CSV table of C-alpha atoms in Angstrom, one decimal:
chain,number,residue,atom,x,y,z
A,1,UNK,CA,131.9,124.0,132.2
A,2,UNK,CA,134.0,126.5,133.7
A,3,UNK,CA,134.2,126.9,137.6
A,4,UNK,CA,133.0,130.2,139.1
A,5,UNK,CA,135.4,132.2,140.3
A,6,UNK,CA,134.9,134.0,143.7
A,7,UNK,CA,136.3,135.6,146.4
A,8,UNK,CA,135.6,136.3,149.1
A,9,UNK,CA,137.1,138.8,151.7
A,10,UNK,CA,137.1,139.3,155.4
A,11,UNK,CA,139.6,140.4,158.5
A,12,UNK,CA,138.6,138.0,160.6
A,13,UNK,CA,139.9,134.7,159.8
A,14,UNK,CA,137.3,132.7,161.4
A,15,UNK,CA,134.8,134.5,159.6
A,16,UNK,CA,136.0,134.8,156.2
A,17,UNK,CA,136.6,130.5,156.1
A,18,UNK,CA,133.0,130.3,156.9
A,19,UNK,CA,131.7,132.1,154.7
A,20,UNK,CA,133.9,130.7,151.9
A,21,UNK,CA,132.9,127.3,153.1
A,22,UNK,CA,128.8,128.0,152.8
A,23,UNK,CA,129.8,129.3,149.3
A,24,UNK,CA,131.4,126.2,148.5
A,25,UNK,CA,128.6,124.0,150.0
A,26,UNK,CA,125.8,125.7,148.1
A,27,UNK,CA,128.2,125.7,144.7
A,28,UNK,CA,129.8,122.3,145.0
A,29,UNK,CA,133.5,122.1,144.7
A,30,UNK,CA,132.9,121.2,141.3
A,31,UNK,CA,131.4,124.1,139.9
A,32,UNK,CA,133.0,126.9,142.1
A,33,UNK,CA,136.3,127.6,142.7
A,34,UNK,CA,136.1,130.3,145.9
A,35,UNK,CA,139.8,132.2,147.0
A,36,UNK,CA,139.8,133.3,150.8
A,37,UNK,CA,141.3,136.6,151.5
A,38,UNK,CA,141.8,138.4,155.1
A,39,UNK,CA,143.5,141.1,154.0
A,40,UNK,CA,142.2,143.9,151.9
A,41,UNK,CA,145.2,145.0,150.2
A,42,UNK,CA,145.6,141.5,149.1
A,43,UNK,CA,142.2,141.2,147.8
A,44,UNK,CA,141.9,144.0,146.1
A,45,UNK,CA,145.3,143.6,144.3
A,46,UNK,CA,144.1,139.9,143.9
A,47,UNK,CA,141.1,141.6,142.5
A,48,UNK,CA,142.9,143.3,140.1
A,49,UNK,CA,145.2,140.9,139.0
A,50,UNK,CA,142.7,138.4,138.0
A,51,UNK,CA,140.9,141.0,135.9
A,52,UNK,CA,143.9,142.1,134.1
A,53,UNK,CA,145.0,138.4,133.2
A,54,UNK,CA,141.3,137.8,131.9
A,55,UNK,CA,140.4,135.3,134.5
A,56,UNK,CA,138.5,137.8,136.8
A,57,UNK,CA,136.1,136.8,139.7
A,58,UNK,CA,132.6,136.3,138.5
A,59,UNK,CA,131.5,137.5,141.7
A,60,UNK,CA,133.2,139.0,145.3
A,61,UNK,CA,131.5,138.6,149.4
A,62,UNK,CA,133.2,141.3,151.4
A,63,UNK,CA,132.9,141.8,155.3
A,64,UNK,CA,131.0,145.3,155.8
A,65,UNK,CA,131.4,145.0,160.0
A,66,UNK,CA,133.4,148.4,159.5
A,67,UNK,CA,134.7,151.3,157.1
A,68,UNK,CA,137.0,148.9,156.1
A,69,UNK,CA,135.0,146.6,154.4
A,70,UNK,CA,133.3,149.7,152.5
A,71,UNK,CA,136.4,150.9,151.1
A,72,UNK,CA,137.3,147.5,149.9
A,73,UNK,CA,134.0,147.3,148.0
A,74,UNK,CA,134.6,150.7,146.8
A,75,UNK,CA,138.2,150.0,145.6
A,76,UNK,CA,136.5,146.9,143.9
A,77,UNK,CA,133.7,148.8,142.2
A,78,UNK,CA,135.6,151.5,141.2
A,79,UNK,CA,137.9,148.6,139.2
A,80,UNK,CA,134.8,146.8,137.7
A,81,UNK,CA,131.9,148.5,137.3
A,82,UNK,CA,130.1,144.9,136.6
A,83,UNK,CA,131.4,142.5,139.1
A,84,UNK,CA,128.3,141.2,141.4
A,85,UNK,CA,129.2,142.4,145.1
A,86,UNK,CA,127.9,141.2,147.9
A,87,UNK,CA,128.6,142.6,151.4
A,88,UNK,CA,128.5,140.1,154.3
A,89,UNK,CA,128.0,141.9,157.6
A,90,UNK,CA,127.0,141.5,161.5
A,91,UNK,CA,125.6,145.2,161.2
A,92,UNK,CA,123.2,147.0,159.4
A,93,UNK,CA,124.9,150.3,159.6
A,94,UNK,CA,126.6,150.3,156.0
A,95,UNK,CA,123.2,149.1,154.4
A,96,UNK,CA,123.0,152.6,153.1
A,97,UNK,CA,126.4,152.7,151.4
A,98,UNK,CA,125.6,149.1,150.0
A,99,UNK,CA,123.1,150.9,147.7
A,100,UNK,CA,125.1,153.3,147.1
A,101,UNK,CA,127.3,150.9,145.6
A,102,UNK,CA,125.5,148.5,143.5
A,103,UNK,CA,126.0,145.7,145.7
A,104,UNK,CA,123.6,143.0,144.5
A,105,UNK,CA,122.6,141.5,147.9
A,106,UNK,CA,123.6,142.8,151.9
A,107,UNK,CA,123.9,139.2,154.2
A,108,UNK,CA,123.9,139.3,157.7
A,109,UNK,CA,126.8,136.6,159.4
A,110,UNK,CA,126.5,133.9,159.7
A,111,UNK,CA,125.1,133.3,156.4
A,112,UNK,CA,123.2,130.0,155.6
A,113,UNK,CA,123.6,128.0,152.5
A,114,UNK,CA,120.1,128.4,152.4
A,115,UNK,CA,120.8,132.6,152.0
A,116,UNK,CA,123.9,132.2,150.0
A,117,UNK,CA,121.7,130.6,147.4
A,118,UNK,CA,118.7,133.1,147.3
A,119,UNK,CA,121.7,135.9,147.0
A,120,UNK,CA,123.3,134.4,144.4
A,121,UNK,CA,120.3,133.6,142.3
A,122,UNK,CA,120.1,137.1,141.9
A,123,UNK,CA,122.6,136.6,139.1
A,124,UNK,CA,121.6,135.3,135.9
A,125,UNK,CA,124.7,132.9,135.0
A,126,UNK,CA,124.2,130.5,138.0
């Protein structure tokens, strides 16, 4: 079986290796490969990359805290028009714009493996 592939952006360092890490824990290493990214230009050429070599993600968690986080997700839906989003923030004030976008779940930090899992469940190919 192929590992899932997910990234997984967010400025703050701390942040964005937690969250990768509850990924991981809920997935096991064995069935999810997760790629850490802190900065957005490099996830979203990352993003693109991947899709254009035919080993895109299977699904993307991307800080909302600020505009920042938006655009990324906008950037990223704008690419793929069927990759599961998920938006990972410590405010609701982009909950709006999350709907806006498609995104399939919005996660308030810090997320639980527990959460992770009821987010992701949301997607059929587990």
């Amino acid at each position: 079986m192929k590992k899932k592939q997910i990234g997984v952006f967010d400025f703050i360092p701390t942040d964005c290796a937690y969250t990768a890490q509850v990924i991981r824990e809920w997935y096991g290493v064995e069935r999810a490969e997760v790629t850490e990214h802190t900065v957005m230009q490099d996830f979203v050429y990352a993003f693109k990359e991947r899709r254009d070599s035919g080993d895109p993600y299977d699904m993307v968690f991307i800080c909302a805290d600020d505009m920042m986080g938006v655009e990324t997700a906008h950037n990223i839906r704008e690419m793929d028009g069927e990759c599961p989003i998920f938006l990972v923030s410590s405010v609701d004030d982009f909950s709006i714009e999350a709907f806006r976008l498609h995104v399939l779940d919005y996660l308030t930090k810090p997320v639980s493996p527990e959460r992770i899992g009821r987010a992701i469940s949301r997607i059929k190919f587990i």
